Coordinates of C-alpha atoms in Angstrom, one line a residue:
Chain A
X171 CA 11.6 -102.0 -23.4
X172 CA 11.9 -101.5 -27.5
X173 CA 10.0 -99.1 -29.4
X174 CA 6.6 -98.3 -28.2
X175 CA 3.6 -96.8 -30.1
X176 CA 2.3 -93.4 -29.4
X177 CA 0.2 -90.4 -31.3
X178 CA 1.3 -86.5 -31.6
X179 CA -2.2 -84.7 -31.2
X180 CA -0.8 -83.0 -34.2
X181 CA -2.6 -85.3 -36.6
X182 CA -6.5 -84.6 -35.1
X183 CA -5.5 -80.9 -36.0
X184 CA -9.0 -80.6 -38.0
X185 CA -10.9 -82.7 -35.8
X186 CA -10.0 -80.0 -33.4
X187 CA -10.1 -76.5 -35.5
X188 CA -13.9 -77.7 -36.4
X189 CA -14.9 -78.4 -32.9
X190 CA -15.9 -82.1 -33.7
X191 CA -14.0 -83.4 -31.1
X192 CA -12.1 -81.9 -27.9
X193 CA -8.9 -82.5 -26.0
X194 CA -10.9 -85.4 -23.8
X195 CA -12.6 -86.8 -26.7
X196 CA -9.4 -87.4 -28.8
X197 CA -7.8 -88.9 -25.9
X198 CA -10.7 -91.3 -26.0
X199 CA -9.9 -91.6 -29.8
X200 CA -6.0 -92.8 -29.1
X201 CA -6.9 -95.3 -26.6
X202 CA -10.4 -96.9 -27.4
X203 CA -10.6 -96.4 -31.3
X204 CA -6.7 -97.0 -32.0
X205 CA -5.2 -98.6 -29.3
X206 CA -2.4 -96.5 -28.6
X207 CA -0.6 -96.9 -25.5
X208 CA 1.1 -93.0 -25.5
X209 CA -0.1 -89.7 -26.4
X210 CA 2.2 -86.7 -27.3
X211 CA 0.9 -83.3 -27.2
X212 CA 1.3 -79.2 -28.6
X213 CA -0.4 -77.6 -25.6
X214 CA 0.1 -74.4 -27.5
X215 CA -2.7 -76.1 -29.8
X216 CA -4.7 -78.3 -27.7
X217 CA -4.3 -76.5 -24.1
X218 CA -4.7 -78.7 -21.2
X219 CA -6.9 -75.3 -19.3
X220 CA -4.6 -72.7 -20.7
X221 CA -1.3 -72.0 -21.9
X222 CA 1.3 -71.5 -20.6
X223 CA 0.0 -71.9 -16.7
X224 CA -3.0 -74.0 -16.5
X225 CA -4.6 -74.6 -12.9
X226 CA -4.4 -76.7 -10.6
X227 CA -7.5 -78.5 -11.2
X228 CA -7.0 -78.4 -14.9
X229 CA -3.8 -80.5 -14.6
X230 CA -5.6 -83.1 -12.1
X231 CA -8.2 -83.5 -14.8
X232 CA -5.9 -84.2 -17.5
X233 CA -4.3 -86.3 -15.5
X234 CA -7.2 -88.3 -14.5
X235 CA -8.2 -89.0 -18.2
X236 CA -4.6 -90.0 -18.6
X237 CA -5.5 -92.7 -16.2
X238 CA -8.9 -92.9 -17.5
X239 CA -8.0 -94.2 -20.9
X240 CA -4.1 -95.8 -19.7
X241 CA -2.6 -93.1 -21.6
X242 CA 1.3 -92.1 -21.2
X243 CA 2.4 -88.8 -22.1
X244 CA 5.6 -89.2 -24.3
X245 CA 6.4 -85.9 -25.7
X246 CA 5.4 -82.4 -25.4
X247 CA 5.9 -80.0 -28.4
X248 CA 7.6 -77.0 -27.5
X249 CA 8.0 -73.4 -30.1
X250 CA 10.2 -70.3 -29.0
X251 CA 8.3 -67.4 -31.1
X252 CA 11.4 -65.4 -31.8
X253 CA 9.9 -62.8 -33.7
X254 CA 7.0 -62.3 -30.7
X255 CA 7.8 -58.6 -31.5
X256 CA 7.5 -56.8 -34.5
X257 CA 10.6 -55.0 -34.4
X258 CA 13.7 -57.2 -33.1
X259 CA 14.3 -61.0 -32.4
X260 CA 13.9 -62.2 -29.0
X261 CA 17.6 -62.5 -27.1
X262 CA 19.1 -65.6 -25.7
X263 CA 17.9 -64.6 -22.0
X264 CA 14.2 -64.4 -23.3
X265 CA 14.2 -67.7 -25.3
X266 CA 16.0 -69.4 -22.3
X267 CA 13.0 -68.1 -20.1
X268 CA 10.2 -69.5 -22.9
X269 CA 12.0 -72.9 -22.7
X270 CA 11.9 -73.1 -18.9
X271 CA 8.2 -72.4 -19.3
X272 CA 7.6 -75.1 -21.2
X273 CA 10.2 -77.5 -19.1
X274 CA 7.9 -76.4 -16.4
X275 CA 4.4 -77.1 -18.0
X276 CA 5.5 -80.7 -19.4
X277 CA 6.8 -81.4 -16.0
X278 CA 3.5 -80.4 -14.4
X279 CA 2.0 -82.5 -16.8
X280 CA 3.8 -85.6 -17.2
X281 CA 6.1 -85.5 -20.4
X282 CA 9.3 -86.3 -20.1
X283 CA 10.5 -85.3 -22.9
X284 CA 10.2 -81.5 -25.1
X285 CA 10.6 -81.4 -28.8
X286 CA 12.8 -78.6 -29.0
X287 CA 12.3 -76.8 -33.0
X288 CA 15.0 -77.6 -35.7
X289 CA 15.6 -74.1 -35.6
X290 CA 16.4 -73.1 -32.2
X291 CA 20.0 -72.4 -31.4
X292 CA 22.0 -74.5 -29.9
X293 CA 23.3 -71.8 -27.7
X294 CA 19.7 -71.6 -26.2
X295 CA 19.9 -75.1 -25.5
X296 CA 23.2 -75.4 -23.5
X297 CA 22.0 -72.4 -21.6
X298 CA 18.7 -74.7 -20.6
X299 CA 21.3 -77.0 -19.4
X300 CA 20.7 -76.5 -15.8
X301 CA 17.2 -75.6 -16.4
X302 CA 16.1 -79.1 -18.0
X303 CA 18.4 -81.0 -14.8
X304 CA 16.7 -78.6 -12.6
X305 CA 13.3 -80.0 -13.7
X306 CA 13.9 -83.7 -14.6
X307 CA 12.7 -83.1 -18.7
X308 CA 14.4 -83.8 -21.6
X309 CA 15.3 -81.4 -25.0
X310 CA 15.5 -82.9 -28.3
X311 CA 15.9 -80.8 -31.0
X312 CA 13.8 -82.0 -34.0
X313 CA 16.3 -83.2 -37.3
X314 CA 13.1 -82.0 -39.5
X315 CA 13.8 -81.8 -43.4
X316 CA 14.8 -80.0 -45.1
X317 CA 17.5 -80.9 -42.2
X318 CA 19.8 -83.9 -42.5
X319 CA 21.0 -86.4 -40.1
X320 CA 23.8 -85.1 -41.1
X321 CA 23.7 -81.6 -41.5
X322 CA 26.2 -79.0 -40.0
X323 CA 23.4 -77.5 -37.7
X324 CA 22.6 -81.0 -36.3
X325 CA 26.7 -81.7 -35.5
X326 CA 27.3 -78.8 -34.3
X327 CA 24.7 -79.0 -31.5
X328 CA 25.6 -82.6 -31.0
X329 CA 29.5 -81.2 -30.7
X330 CA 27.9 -79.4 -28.1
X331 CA 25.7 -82.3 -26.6
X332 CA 28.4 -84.6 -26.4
X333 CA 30.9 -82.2 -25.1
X334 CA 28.5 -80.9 -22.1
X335 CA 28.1 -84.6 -21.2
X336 CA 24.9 -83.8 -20.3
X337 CA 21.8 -86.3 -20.1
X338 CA 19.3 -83.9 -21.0
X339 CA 19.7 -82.9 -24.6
X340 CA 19.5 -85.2 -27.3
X341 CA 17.4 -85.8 -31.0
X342 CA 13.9 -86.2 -32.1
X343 CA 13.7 -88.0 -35.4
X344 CA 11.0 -86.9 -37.4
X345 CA 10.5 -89.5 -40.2
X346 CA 10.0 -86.8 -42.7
X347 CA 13.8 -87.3 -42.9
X348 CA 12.9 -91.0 -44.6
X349 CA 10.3 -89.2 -47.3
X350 CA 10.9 -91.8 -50.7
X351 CA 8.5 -90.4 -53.2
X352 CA 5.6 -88.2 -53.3
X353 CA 2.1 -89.6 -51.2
X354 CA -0.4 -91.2 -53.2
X355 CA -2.9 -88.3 -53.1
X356 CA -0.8 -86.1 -54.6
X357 CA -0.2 -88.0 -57.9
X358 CA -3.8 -88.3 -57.6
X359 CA -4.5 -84.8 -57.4
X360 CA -2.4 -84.2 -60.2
X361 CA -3.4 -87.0 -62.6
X362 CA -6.8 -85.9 -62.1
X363 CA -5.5 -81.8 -62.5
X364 CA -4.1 -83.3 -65.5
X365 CA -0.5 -83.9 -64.8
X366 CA 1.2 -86.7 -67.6
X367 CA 1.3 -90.0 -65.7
X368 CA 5.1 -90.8 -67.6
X369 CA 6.2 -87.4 -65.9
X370 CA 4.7 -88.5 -62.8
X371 CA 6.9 -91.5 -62.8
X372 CA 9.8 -89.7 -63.6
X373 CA 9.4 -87.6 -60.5
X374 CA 8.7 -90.4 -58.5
X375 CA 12.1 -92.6 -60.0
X376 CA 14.1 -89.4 -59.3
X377 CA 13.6 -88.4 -55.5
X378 CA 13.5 -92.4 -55.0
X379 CA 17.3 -92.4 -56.1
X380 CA 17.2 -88.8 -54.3
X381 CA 17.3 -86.4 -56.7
X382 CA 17.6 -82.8 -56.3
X383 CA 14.2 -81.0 -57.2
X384 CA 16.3 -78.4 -60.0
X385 CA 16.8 -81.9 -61.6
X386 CA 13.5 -82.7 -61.9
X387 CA 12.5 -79.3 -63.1
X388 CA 14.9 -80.1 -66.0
X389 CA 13.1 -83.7 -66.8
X390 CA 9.6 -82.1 -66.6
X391 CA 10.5 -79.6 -69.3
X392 CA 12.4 -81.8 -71.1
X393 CA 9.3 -84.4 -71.6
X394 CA 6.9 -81.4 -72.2
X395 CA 5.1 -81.3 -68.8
X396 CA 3.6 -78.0 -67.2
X397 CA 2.1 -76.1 -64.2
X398 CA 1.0 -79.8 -62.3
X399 CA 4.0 -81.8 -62.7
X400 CA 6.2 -78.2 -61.7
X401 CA 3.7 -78.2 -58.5
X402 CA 4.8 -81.7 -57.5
X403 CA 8.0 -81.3 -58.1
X404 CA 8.1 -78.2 -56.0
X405 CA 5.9 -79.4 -53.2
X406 CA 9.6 -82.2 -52.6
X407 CA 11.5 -78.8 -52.4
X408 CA 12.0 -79.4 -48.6
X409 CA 12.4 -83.0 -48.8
X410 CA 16.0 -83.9 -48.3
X411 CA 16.4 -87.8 -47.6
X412 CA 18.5 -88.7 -44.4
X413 CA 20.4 -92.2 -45.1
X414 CA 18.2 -94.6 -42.0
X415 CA 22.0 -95.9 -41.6
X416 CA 22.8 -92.7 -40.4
X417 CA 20.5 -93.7 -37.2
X418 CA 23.7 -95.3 -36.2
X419 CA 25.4 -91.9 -35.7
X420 CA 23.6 -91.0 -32.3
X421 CA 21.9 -93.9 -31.5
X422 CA 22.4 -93.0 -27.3
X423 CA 21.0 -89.9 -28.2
X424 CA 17.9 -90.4 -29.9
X425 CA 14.9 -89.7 -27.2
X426 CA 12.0 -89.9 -29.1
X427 CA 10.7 -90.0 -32.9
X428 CA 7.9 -88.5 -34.9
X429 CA 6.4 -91.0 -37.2
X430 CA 5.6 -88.4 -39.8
X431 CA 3.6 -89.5 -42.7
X432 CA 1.5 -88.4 -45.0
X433 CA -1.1 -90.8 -46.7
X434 CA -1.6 -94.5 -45.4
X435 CA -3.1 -96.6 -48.2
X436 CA -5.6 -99.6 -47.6
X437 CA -2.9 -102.3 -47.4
X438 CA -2.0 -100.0 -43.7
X439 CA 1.6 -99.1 -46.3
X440 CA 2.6 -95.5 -46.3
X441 CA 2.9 -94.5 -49.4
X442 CA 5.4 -91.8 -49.5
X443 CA 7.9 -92.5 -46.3
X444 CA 10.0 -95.8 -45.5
X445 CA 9.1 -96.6 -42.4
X446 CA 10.6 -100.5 -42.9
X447 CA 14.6 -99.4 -42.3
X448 CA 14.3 -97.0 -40.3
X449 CA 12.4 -99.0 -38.0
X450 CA 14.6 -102.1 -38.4
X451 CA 17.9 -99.9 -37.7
X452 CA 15.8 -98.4 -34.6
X453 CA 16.1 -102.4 -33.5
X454 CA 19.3 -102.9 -34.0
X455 CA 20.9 -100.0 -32.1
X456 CA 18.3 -100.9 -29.4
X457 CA 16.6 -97.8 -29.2
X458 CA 14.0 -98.0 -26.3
X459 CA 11.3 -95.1 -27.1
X460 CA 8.5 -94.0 -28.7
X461 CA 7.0 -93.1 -32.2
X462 CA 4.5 -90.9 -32.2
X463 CA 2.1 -91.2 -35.4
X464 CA 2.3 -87.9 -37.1
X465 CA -0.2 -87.3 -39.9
X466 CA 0.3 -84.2 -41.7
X467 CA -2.4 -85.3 -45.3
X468 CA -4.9 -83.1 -44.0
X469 CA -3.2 -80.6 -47.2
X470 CA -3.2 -83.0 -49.6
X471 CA -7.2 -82.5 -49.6
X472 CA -9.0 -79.8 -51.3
X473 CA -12.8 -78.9 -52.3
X474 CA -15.7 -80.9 -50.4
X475 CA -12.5 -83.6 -49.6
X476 CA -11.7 -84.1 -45.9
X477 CA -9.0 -86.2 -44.6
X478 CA -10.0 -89.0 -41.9
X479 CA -7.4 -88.4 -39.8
X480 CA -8.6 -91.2 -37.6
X481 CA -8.3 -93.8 -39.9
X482 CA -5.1 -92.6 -41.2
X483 CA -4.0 -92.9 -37.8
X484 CA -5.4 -96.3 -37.2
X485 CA -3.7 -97.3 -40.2
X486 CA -0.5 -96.1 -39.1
X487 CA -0.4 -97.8 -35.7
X488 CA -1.2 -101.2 -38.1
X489 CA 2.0 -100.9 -39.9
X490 CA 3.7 -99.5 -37.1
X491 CA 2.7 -102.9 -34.8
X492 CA 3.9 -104.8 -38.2
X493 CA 7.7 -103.3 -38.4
X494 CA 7.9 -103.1 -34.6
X495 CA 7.0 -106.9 -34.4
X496 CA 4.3 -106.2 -32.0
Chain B
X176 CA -8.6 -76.5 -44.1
X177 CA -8.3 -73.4 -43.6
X178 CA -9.2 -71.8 -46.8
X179 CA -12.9 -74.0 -46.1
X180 CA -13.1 -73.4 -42.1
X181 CA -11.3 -70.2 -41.3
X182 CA -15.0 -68.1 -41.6
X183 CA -17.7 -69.7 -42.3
X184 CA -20.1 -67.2 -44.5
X185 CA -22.5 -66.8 -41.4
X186 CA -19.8 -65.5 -39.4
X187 CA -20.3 -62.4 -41.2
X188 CA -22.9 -60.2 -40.1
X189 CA -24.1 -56.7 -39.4
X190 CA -23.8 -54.7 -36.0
X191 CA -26.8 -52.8 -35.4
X192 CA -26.6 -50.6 -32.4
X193 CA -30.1 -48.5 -31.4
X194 CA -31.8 -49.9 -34.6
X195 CA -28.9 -48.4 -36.7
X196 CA -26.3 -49.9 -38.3
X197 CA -22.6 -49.3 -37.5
X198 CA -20.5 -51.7 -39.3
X199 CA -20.3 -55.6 -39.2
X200 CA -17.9 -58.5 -37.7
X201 CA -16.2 -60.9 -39.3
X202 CA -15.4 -64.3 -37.3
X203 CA -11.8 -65.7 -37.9
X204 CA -10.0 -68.8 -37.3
X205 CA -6.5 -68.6 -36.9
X206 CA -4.9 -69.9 -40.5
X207 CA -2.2 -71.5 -38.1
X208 CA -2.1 -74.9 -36.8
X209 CA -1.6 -73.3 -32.7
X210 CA -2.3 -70.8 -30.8
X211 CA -0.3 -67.6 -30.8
X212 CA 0.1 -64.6 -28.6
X213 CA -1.4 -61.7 -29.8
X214 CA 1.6 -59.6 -30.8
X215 CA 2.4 -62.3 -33.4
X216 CA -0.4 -61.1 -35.5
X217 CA 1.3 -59.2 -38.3
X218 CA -1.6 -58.2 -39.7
X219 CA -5.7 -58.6 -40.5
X220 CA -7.0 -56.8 -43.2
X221 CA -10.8 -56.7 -44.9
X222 CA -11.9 -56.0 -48.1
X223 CA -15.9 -55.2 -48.5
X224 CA -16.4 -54.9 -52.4
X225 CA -12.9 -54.0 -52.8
X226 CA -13.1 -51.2 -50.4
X227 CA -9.8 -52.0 -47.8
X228 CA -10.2 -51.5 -44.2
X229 CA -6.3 -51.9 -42.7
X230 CA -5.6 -53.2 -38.9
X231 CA -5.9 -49.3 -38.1
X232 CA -9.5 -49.2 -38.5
X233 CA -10.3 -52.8 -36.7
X234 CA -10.9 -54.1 -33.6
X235 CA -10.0 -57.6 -32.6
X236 CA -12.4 -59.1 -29.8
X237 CA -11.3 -62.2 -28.2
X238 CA -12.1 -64.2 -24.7
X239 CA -9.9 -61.6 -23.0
X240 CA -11.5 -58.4 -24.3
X241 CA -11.3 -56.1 -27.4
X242 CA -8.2 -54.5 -28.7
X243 CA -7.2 -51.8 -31.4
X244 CA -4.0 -53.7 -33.1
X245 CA -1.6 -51.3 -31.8
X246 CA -2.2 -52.6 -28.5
X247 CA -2.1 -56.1 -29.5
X248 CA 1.7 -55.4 -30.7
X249 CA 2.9 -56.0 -27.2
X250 CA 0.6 -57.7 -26.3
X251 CA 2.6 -61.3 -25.5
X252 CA 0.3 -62.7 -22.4
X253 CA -3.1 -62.9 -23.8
X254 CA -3.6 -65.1 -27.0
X255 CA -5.5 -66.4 -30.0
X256 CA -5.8 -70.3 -29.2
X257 CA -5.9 -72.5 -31.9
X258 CA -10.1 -73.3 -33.4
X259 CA -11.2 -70.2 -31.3
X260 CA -12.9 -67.8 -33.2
X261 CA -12.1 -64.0 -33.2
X262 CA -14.2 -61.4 -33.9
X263 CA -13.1 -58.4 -36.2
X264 CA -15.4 -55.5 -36.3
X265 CA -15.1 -53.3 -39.3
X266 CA -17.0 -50.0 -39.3
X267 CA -19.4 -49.1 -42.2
X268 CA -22.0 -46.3 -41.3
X269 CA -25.0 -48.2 -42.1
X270 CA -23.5 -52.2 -41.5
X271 CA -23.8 -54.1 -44.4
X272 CA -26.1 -52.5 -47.3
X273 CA -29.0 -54.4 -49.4
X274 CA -27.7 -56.7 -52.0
X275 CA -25.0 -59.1 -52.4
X276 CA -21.5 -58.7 -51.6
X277 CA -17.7 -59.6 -51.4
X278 CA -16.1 -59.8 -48.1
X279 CA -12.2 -60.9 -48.2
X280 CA -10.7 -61.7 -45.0
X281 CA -6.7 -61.8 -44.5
X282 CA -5.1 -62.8 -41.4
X283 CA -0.8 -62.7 -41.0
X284 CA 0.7 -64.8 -38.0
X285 CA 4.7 -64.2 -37.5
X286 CA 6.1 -67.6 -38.2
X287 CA 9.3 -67.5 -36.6
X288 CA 10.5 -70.5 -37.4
X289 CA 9.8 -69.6 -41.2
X290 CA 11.3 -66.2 -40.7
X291 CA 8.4 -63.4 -41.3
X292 CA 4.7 -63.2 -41.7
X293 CA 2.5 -65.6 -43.5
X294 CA -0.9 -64.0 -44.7
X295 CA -3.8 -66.1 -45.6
X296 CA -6.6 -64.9 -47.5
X297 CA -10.8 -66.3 -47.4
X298 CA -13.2 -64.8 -50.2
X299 CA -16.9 -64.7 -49.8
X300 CA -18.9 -64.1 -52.3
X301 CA -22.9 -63.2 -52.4
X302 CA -22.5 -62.1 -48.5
X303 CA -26.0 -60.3 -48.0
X304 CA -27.4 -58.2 -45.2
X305 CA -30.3 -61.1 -44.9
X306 CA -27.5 -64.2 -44.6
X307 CA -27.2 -67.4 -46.1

């Protein structure tokens, strides 16, 4: 019961793309090196054998290193490629299909639960409906920013939701959502690219009292700054701030959460999300789930720079275990 | 990452055939952080010392086979995973001459969640018949 600790695959993307470590050797990462007691994957990035059908034997491997390490699948992320033709968007019948293929393949291997894109149409989801009872798996349509909690796109598919009465369609938070100021690396990047550190403030003191980003255009020019300080500004174009109160809306509703973030700092703080509400607000509307550490700094690092996504990810589940009270 | 990993310099090389040269391969990445089905590549382009070789005039080579990019348009079964490398063979009578040269490789996945085609772009420089 209460909020458990997991890690979306998502954030040992380069650890992956450079072939220094495989599918079996992250999973052996999460457990032994982090401690992490669930594991949420994109199979379209990591396959477990192939996508979308693996074999037999490749899904009795996978789910013998699940046991291996005491791993529990919490989450599988699922895309619908609408534009998989050049020429015309896919229709509701063929997006219906690609989300009972994925229903199928997280059945087959264990997740109980689908992150379903912001984008996707709620239409496509209540004709899943059937398909998700059919197979026992859960839908949660990602509230992503630039999305709000609040956004018409997110209550109108909850309209929906609510209305179907169904048990299979919910949220996925993705703590993007919580996003205070901009991550320590990047005021590093542009301090050292020569950005004004007084500007830099600024920005920072504007999207922490949330700020639109044309605002902070108008303070940059206003106190002389340039190219670097625009580039900060404009990298918080998509970062619209969710109240954590909000939670509250649809609390029965919330099936899993992304634990976005984007550079932890020595301390194990994150320095550009708040994780401390959020969390605390997660408690008090008893959400019983998971957060999957999401690390997405791998950007923020340019030149002969790599991220260590491992660390970051350690770091995370250290603050994590703080807030949860673990 | 992908600007550093995407091709590595020594993934460029000459194809000799019979002792002679007919063009040379370039091996990609995918500037994407999944796997993709083939028909959601917009579009790969080279340019060898600003000379432009368009998809028309490559072939893409992956674990399933090789393709011209008009068969890879509906082509929604077989895909590019994520960290494998393709390989794109450009023909140059000859393969790549004496000297030093600059190979720019551009790749365009179909994002449909960000509603059209985002190209990414990796320049070597000083790429030479001899490598590295």
């Amino acid at each position: 019961m209460g909020i458990k600790r997991s890690i979306s695959f998502y954030s040992f993307q380069q650890n992956y793309y450079t072939g220094r470590r495989n599918l079996r050797q992250l999973l052996e990462v999460a457990s032994r090196t982090i401690g992490s007691p669930g594991i949420e994957l994109i199979p379209e990035q990591m396959p477990v054998g192939s996508y979308p059908v693996p074999s037999e034997a490749a899904v009795e491997e996978w789910k013998g290193w699940l046991t291996e390490y005491g791993l529990t699948p919490t989450c599988m992320d699922s895309f619908i490629d609408t534009m998989l033709y050049r020429d015309r968007f896919l229709t509701r019948k063929e997006q219906v299909a690609m989300m009972e293929r994925d229903l199928v393949l997280a059945k087959r291997l264990g997740f109980p639960v689908i992150r379903v894109l912001c984008p996707v149409r709620k239409e496509v989801v209540e004709a899943s409906l059937d398909l998700a009872a059919k197979h026992d798996v859960k839908m949660g349509l990602e509230i992503h920013a630039p999305m709000t909690i609040r956004s018409r796109w997110i209550t109108e598919y909850m309209e929906m939701v609510q209305k179907s009465g169904t048990k299979h369609a919910g949220l996925i938070i993705d703590f993007g959502i919580f996003q205070m100021r901009p991550p320590r690396k990047a005021l590093e990047n542009a301090k050292r690219a020569g950005a004004k550190p007084e500007i830099l403030d600024r920005i920072c003191a504007l999207q922490e009292s949330h700020r639109p980003v044309g605002e902070m255009m108008a303070e940059i020019a206003r106190m002389g700054g340039g190219d670097v300080e625009r580039g900060v500004a404009a990298s918080l174009a998509r970062s619209v701030f969710s109240e954590p109160e909000w939670l509250r809306d649809y609390a029965p509703y919330i099936q899993h959460c992304h634990g976005k973030f984007l550079e932890m700092d020595e301390d194990c703080n994150e320095t550009a999300m708040d994780y401390e509400t959020p969390i605390r607000i997660l408690k008090e509307i008893g959400y019983d789930g998971w957060i999957s550490s999401e690390y997405e700094g791998q950007r923020l690092y340019t030149g002969a720079e790599e991220a260590d996504e491992i660390e970051q990810v350690r770091r995370h589940h250290v603050m994590m275990k703080r807030y949860i009270g673990e | 990452m992908y600007g550093k990993h995407m091709v590595l310099k020594e993934d460029i090389q000459s194809v000799v055939v019979d002792g002679v040269g007919t063009g040379f391969t370039v091996k990609t990445k995918i500037p994407y952080y999944r796997g993709i089905a083939l028909s959601l590549i917009d579009d790969v382009s080279i340019r060898f010392d600003g000379r432009l070789f368009p998809k028309e005039e490559l072939t893409f080579t992956t674990r399933d086979g090789t393709f011209t990019f008009k068969e890879m348009a509906t082509m929604t079964q077989h895909r590019w995973e994520y960290g494998e490398k393709a390989t794109v063979f450009v023909p140059l009578p000859g393969g790549i001459p004496l000297g030093f040269h600059r190979v720019e490789t551009t790749v365009s996945i179909r994002v449909s969640y960000l509603g059209g085609a985002h190209p990414f772009t990796v320049v070597h420089e000083n790429v030479s018949p001899m490598g590295g």
